[in-house]
Short mmCIF file of C-alpha atoms in Angstrom, two decimals:
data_model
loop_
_atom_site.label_atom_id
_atom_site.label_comp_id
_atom_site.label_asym_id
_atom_site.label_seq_id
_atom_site.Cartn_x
_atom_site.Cartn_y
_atom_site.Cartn_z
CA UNK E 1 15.44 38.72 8.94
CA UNK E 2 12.13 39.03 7.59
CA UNK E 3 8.95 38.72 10.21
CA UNK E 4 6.60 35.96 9.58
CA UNK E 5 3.60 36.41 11.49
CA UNK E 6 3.14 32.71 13.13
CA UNK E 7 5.46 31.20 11.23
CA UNK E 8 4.83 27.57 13.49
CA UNK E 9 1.39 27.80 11.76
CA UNK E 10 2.83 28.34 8.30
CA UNK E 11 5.11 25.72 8.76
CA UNK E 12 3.68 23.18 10.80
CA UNK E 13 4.82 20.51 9.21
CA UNK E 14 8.38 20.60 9.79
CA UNK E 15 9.80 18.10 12.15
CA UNK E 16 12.68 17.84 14.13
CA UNK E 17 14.05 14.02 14.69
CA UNK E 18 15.95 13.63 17.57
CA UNK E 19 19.12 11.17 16.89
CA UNK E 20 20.39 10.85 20.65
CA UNK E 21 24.14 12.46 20.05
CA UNK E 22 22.92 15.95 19.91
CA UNK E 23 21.85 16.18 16.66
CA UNK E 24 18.45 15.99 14.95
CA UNK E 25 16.84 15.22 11.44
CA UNK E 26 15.53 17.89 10.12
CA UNK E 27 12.61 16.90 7.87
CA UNK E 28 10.08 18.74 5.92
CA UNK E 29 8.11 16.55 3.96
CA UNK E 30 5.73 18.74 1.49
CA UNK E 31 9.12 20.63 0.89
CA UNK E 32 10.65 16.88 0.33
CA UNK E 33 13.75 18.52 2.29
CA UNK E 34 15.82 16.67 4.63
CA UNK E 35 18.87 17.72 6.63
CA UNK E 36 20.76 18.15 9.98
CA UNK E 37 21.05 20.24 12.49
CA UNK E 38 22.71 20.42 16.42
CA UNK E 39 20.90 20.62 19.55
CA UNK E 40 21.28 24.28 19.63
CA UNK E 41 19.97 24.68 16.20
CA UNK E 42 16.69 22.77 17.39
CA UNK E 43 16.48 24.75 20.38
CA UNK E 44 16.40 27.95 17.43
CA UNK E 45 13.68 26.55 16.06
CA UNK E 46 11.74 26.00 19.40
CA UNK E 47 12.28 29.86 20.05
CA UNK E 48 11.39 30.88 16.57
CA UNK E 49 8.07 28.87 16.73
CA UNK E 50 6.89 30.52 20.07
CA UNK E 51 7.73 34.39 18.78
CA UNK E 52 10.56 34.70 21.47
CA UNK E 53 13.18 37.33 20.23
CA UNK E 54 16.61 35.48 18.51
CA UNK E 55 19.88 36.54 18.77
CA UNK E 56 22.02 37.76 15.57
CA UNK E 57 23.17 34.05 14.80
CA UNK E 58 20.06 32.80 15.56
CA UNK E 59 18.53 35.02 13.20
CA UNK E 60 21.02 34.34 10.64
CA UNK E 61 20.34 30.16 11.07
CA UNK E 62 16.52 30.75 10.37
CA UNK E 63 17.03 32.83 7.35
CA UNK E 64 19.63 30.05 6.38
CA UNK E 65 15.92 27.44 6.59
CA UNK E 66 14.66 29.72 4.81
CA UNK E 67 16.88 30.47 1.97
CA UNK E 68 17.27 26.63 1.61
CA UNK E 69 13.37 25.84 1.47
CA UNK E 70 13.21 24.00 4.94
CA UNK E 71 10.95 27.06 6.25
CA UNK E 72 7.69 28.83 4.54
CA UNK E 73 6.67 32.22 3.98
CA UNK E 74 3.05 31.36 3.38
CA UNK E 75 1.62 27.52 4.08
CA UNK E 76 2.20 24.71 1.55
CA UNK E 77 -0.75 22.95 -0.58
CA UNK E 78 -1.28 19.55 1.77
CA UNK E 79 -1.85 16.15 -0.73
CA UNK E 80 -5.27 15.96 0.50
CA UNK E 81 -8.33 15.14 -1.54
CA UNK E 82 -10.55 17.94 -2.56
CA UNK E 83 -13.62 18.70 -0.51
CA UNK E 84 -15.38 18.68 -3.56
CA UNK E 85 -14.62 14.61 -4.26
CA UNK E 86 -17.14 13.24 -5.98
CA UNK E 87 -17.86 9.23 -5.78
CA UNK E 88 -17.32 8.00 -9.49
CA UNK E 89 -14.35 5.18 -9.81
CA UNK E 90 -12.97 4.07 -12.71
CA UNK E 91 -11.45 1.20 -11.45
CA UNK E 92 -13.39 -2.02 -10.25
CA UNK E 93 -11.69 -5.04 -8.59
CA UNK E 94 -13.62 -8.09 -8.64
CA UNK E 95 -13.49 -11.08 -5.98
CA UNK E 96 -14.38 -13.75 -8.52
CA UNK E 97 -14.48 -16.43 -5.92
CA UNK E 98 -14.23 -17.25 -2.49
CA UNK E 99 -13.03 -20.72 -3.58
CA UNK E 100 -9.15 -21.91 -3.46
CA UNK E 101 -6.98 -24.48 -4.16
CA UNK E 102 -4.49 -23.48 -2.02
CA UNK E 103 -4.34 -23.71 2.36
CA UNK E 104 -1.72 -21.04 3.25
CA UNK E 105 -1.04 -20.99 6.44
CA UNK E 106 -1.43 -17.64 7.35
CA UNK E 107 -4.55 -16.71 4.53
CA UNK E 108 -6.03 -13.62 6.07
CA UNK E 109 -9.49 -14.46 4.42
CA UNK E 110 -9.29 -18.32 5.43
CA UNK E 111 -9.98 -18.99 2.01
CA UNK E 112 -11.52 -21.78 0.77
CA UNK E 113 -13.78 -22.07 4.01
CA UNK E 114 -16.98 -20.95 1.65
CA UNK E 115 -17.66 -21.56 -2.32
CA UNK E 116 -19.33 -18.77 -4.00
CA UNK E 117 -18.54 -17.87 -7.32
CA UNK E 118 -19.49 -14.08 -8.35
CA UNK E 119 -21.94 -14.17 -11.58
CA UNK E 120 -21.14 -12.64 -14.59
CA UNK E 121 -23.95 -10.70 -14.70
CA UNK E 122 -22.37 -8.66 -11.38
CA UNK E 123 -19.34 -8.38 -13.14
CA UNK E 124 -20.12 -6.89 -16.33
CA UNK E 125 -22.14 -4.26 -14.39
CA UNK E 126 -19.28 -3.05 -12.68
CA UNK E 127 -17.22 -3.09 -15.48
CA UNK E 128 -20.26 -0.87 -17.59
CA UNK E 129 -20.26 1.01 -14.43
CA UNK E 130 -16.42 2.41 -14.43
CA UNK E 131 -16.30 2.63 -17.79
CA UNK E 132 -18.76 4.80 -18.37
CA UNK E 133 -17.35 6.55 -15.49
CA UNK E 134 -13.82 6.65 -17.25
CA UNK E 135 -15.42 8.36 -20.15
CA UNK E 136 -17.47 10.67 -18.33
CA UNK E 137 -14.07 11.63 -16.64
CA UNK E 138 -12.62 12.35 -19.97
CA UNK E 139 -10.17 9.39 -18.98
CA UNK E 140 -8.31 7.56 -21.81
CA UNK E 141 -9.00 4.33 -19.90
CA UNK E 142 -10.59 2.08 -16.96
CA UNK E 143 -9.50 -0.41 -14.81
CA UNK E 144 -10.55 -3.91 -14.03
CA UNK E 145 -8.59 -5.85 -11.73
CA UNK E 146 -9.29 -9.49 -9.86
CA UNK E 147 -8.72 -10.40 -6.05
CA UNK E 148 -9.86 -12.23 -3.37
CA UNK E 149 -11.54 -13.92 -1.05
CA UNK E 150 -10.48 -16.75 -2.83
CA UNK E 151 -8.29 -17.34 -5.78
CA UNK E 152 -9.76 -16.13 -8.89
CA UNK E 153 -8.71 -18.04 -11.20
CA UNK E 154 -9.91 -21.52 -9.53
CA UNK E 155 -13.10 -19.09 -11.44
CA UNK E 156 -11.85 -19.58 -14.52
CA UNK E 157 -14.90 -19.28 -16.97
CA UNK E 158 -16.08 -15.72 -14.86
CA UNK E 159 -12.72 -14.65 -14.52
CA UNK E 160 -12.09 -15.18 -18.71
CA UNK E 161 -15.52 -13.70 -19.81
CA UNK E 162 -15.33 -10.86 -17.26
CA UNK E 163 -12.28 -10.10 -19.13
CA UNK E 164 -13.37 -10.34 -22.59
CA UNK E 165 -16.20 -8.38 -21.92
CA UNK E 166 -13.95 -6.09 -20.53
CA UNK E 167 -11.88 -5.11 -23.71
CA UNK E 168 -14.97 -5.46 -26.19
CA UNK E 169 -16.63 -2.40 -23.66
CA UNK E 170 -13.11 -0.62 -24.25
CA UNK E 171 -13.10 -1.46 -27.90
CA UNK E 172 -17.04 -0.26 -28.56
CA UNK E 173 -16.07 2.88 -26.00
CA UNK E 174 -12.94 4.04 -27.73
CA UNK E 175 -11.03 3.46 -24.63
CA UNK E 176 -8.16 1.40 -23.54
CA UNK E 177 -8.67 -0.89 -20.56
CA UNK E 178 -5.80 -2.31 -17.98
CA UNK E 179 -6.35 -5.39 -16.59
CA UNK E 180 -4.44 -6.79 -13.40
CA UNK E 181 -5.11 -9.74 -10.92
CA UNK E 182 -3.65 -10.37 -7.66
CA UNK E 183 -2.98 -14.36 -7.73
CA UNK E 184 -1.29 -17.17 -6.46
CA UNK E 185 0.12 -18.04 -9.52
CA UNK E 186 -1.18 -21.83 -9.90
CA UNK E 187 -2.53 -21.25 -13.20
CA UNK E 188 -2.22 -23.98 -15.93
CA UNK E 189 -0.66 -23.28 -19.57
CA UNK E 190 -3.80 -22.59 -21.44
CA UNK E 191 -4.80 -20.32 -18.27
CA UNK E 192 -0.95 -18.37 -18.58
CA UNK E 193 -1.58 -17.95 -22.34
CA UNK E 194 -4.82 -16.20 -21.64
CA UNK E 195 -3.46 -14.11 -19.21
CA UNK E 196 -0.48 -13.21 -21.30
CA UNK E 197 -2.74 -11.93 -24.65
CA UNK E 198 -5.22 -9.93 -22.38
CA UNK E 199 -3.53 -8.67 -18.97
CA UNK E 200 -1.34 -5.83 -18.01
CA UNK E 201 0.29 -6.77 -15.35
CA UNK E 202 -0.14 -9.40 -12.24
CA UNK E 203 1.22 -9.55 -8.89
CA UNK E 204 1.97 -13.11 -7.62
CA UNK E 205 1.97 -14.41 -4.37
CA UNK E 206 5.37 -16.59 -3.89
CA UNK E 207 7.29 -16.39 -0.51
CA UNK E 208 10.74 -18.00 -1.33
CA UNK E 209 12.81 -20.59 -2.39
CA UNK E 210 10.64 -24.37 -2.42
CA UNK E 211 11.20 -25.03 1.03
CA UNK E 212 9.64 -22.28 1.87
CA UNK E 213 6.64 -21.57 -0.63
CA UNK E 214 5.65 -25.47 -0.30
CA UNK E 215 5.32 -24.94 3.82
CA UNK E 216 3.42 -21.72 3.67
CA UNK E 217 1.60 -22.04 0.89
CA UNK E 218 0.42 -25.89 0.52
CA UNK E 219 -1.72 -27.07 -2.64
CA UNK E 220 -5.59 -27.80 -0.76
CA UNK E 221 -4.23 -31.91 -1.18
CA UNK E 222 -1.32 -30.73 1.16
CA UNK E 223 1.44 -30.97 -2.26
CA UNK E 224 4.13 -28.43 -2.57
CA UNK E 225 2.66 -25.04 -5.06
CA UNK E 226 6.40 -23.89 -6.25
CA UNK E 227 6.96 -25.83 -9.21
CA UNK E 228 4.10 -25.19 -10.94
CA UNK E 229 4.54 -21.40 -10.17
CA UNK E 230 8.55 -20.99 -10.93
CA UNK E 231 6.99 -22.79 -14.31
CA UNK E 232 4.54 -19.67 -14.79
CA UNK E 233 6.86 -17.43 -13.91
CA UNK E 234 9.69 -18.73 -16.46
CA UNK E 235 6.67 -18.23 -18.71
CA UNK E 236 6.22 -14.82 -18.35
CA UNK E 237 9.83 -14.20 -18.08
CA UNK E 238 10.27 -15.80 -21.66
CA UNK E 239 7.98 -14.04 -22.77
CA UNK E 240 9.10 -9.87 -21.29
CA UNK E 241 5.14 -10.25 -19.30
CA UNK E 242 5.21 -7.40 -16.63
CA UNK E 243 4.47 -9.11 -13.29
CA UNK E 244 5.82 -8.26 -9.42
CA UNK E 245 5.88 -10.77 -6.56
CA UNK E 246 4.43 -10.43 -3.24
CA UNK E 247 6.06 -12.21 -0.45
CA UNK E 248 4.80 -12.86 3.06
CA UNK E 249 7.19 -13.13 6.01
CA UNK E 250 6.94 -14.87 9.33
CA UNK E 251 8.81 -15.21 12.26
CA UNK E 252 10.06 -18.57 10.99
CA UNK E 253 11.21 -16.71 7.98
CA UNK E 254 12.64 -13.31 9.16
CA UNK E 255 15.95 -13.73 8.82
CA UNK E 256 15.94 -15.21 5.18
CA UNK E 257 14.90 -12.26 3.72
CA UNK E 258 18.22 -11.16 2.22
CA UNK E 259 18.65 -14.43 0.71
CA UNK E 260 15.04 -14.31 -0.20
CA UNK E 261 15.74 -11.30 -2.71
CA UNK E 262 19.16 -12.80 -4.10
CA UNK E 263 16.92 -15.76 -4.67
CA UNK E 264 14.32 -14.17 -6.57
CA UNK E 265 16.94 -11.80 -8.68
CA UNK E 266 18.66 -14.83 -9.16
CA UNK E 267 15.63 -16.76 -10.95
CA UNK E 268 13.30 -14.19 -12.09
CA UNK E 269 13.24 -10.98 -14.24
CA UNK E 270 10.32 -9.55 -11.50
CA UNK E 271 9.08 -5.76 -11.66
CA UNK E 272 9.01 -5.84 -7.92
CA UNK E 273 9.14 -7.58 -4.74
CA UNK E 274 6.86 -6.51 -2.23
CA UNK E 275 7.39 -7.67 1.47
CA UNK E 276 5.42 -7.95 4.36
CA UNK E 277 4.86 -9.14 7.61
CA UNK E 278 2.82 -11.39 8.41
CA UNK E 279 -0.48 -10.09 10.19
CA UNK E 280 -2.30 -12.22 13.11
CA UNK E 281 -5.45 -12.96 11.84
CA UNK E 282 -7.33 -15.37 9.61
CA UNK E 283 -6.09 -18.77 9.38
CA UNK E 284 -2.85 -17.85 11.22
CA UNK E 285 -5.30 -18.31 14.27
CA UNK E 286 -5.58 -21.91 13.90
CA UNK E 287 -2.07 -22.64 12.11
CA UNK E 288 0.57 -20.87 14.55
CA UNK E 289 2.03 -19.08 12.26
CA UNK E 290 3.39 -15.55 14.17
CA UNK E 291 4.93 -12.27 13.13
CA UNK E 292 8.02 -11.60 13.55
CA UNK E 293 9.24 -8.96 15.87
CA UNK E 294 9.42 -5.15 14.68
CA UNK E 295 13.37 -5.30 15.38
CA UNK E 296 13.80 -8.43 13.67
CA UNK E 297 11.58 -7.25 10.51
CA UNK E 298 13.61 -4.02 10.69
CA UNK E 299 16.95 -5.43 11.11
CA UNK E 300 16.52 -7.67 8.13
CA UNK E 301 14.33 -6.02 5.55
CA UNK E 302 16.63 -2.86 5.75
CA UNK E 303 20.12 -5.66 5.03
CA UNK E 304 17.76 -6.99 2.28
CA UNK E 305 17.17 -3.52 0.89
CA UNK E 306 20.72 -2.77 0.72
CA UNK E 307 21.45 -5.70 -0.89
CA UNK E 308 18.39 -5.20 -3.50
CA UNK E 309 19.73 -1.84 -4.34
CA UNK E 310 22.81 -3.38 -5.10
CA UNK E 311 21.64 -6.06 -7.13
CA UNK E 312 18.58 -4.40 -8.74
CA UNK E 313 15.48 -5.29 -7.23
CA UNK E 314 12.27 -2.82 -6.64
CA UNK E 315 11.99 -3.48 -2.64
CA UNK E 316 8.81 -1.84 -1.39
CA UNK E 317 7.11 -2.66 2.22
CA UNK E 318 3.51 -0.76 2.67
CA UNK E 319 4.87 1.28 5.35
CA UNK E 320 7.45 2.70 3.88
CA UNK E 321 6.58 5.09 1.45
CA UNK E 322 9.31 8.23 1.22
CA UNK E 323 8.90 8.90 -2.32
CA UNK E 324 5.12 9.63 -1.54
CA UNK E 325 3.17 12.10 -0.51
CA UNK E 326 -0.39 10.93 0.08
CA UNK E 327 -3.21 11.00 2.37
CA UNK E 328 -4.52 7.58 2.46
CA UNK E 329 -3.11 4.45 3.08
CA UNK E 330 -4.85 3.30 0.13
CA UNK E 331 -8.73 2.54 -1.35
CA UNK E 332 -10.35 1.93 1.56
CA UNK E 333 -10.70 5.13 2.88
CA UNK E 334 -13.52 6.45 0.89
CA UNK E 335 -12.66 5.76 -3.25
CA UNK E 336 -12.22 1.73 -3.28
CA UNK E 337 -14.61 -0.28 -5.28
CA UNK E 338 -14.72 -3.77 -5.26
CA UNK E 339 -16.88 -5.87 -5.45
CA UNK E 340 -17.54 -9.37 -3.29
CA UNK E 341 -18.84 -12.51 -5.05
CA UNK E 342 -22.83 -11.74 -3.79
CA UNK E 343 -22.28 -8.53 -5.14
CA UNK E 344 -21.30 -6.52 -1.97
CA UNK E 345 -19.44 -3.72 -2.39
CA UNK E 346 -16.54 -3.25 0.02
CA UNK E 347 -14.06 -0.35 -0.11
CA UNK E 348 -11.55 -2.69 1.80
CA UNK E 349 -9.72 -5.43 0.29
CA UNK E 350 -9.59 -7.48 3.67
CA UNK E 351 -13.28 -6.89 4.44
CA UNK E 352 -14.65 -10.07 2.88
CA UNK E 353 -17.37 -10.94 4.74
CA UNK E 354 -20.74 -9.37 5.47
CA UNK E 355 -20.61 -10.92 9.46
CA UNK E 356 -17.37 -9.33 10.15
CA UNK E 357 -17.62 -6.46 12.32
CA UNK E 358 -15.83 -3.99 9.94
CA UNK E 359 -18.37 -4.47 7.17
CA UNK E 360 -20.43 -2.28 8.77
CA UNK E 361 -18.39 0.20 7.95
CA UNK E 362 -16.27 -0.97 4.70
CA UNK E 363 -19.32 -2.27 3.15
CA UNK E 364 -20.94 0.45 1.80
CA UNK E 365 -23.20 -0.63 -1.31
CA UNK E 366 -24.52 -3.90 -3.13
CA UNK E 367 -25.59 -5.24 -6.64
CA UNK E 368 -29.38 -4.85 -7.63
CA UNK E 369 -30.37 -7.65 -9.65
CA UNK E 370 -33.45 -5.76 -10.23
CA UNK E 371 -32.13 -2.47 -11.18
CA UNK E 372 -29.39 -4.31 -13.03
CA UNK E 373 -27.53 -1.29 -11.08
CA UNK E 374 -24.90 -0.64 -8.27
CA UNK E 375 -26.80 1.10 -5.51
CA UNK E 376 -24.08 3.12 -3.23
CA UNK E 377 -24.63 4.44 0.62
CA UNK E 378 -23.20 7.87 0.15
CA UNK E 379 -23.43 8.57 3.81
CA UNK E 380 -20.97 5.57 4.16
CA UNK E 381 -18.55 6.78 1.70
CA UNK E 382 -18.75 10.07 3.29
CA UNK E 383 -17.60 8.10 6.79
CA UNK E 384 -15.04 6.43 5.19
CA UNK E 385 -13.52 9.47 3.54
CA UNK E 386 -13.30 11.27 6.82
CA UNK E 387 -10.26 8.31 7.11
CA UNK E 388 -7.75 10.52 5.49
CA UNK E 389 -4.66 11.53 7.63
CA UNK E 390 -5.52 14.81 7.66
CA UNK E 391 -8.70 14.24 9.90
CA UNK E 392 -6.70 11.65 11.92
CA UNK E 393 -5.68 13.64 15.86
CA UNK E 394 -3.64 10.55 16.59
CA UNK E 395 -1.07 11.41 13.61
CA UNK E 396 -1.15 15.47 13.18
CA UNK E 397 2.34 15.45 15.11
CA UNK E 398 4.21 12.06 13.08
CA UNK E 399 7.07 13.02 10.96
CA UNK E 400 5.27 9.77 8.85
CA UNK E 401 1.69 11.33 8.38
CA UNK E 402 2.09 11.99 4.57
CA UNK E 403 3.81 8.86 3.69
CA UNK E 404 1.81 5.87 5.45
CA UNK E 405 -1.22 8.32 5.62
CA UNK E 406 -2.61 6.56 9.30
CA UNK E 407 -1.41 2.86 8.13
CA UNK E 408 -4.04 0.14 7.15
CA UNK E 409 -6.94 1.02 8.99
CA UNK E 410 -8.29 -2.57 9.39
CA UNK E 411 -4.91 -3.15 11.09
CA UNK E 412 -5.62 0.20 13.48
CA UNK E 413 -9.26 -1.34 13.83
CA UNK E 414 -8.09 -4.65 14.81
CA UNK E 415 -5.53 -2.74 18.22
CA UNK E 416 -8.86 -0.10 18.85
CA UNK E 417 -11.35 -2.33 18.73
CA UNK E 418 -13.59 0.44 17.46
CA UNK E 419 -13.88 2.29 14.81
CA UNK E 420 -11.56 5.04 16.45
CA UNK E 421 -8.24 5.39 15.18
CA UNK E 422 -6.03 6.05 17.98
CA UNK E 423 -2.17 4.57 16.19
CA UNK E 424 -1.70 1.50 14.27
CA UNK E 425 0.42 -1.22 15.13
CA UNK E 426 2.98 -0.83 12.79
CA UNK E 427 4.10 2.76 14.02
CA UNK E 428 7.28 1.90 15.42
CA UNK E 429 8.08 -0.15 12.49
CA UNK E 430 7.02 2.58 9.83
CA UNK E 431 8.41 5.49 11.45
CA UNK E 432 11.91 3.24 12.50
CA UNK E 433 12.05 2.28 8.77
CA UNK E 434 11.53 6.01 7.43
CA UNK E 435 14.17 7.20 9.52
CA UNK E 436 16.50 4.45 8.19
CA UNK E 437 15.82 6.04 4.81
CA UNK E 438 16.01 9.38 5.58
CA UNK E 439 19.59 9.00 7.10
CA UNK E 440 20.44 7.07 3.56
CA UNK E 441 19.58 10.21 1.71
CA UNK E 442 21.74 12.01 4.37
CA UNK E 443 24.13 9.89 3.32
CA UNK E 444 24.25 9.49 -0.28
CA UNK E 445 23.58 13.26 -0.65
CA UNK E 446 26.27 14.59 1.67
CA UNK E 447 23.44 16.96 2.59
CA UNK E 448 24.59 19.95 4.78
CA UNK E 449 24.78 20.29 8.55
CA UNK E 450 23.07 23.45 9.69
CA UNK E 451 24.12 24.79 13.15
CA UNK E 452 24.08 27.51 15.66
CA UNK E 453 26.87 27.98 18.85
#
């Protein structure tokens, strides 16, 4: 066998799994490796790790790891970002409004509580700003995308001229531009024929079946919201527009989620359906509305996958991210820009006000009327970059660390109460739902069963 000098520092990111019948997972992510192997087989590895001499069939059952690429001669490149990031997005999203015309009972951002509209002056600077970016990148394109806050198309004329300034930027700039927008889908026909010529793509908030949709998601009268949205949809569908559907779930609603899918294959030609629990905060404070449990959400998203593979539909949760290797959960750790309707600049999606407590750290820059410019705290970004999993103590030992990257870290916020990140809330359920994937690859790919005596 050939000697590794500390081969647990080489290859310290292989994990064992225990199972609880004598046998263990064997899992090596950046090798995207998975198989089995017997209690004395971990107990190899242990030994191997700590330099203690092996016998001949021990020996034999680590050159086996080797041979099949579970074990590292020298130390594999980690998916982390460069330490020589530099600050320059190409992609803005813009919170047009923190207006709404719908009350969902669980809205995270208590929309409609405010009504400021983002001026179009804001959001034509941050569209010159990433495309020049893009084409300072060499990039063949930029992004512009619209959240909220609010919804953002009750912003209609911003929302519209945003985007049409947009492509004619593109069009002087020789570039091509994608435009998204992350809506409740309420839009009226001349709206949906807009959207059609000039979007990509959209991802629509719809949570069922009518019953359903019309009791989470009420018009702002109190009126039922699914008729006019299955009518959108049908729209798009008529007309091959690329569009997923994001779907909250609550304990009311847990155990629907199978039919939930069969539903929306049923009456949709959707990209994706993306599912998650429900999270405490927000107007769920006043409304009642609770999560479900992790085993309920566990037992019945991972039927509802089954069935979705069966049938065809693209079922992603956050958490659950196997065919990824990343280092951050997403934007807000150090490279999201998006802008509020004042003109804040908040890496974090959730982070919508300036007198919640995280926007002293999310909120790292503002809108200069003056300047006509984007002024940036790079000591903030800095801060927020130190986020990735990599820097994260909590998570150096979690079979999970390069596929949910440390979890939303406004959720791990809201359980520290700090700044700290000591866990999220979801790691039961994220590392419970990996290993329920992991053991379908097992399956599906027969893999092979490494042991010692």
């Amino acid at each position: 066998m050939k000697i590794i000098k500390k081969p647990a520092e080489i290859n310290n990111e292989l994990y064992v799994i225990n199972r609880g019948d004598n046998s263990f997972i064997l899992y090596s992510p950046l090798n995207k490796k998975v198989g089995v192997i017997n209690g004395s087989g971990a107990n190899t590895i242990t030994k191997y790790f700590s330099e203690e001499s092996l016998g001949n069939e021990e020996e034999l059952f680590i050159e086996n790891l080797y041979q099949n690429d579970f074990l590292n001669e020298t130390a594999l490149e980690k998916p982390v970002f460069p330490s020589t990031f530099e600050f320059l997005p190409t992609e803005v999203t813009l919170f047009a409004t923190s207006r709404c015309n719908l009350r969902c009972r669980y809205c995270y951002a208590d929309a409609g509580k405010k009504s400021e509209d983002m001026s179009l002056e804001t959001a034509k600077a941050a569209i010159d700003l990433v495309a020049y970016n893009a084409g300072l990148a060499g990039l063949s394109h930029f992004v512009v995308g619209f959240h909220g806050g609010g919804e953002p198309t009750v912003a209609w004329d911003l929302v519209s001229a945003a985007t049409e300034y947009a492509h004619e930027v593109a069009l002087q700039k020789g570039l091509d531009v994608e435009i998204f927008a992350a809506t409740n889908g309420t839009f009226n026909k001349k709206q949906r024929e807009f959207i059609l010529k000039y979007f990509t793509n959209l991802n629509i908030s719809i949570d069922g079946p009518a019953d359903v949709q019309d009791y989470n998601r009420p018009m702002i009268n109190g009126s039922g919201s699914f008729q006019v949205i299955k009518d959108n949809l049908k729209f798009f569908d008529e007309h091959g527009f690329d569009y997923g559907v994001r779907s909250t779930i609550t304990e009311k609603d847990v155990h629907r989620i199978e039919e939930i899918v069969e539903w929306f294959k049923s009456e949709f030609n959707i990209s994706f359906l993306h599912l998650e629990p429900v999270w405490l905060c927000g107007r769920c404070m006043t409304s009642g509305e609770v999560p479900p449990t992790d085993i309920d959400f566990i037992s019945n998203f991972t039927k509802a996958a089954d069935k979705a593979e069966a049938i065809g539909v693209n079922l992603i949760y956050s958490g659950l991210r196997l065919d990824s290797l990343i280092s951050k959960f997403c934007a807000a750790a150090g490279d999201g820009f998006n802008v509020l309707p004042d003109g804040t600049v908040t890496s974090c999606y959730e982070i919508t006000e300036n007198d919640s407590p995280k926007a002293e750290l999310f909120h790292y820059g503002r809108y200069d009327s003056g300047s006509k410019q984007f002024i940036f705290d790079k000591n903030k970004i800095k801060r927020l970059q130190k986020y990735s999993v990599e820097n994260i103590a909590h998570c150096q030992d979690c079979f999970c660390k390069w596929h949910c990257a440390g979890d939303c870290v406004s959720k791990v916020f809201d359980m520290s109460q700090s700044f700290e990140h000591h866990g999220s809330p979801r790691c039961y359920l994220n590392r419970q739902l990996t290993i329920w994937q992991l053991e379908k690859l097992l399956a599906k790919q027969n893999t092979n069963v490494y042991e010692t005596r």
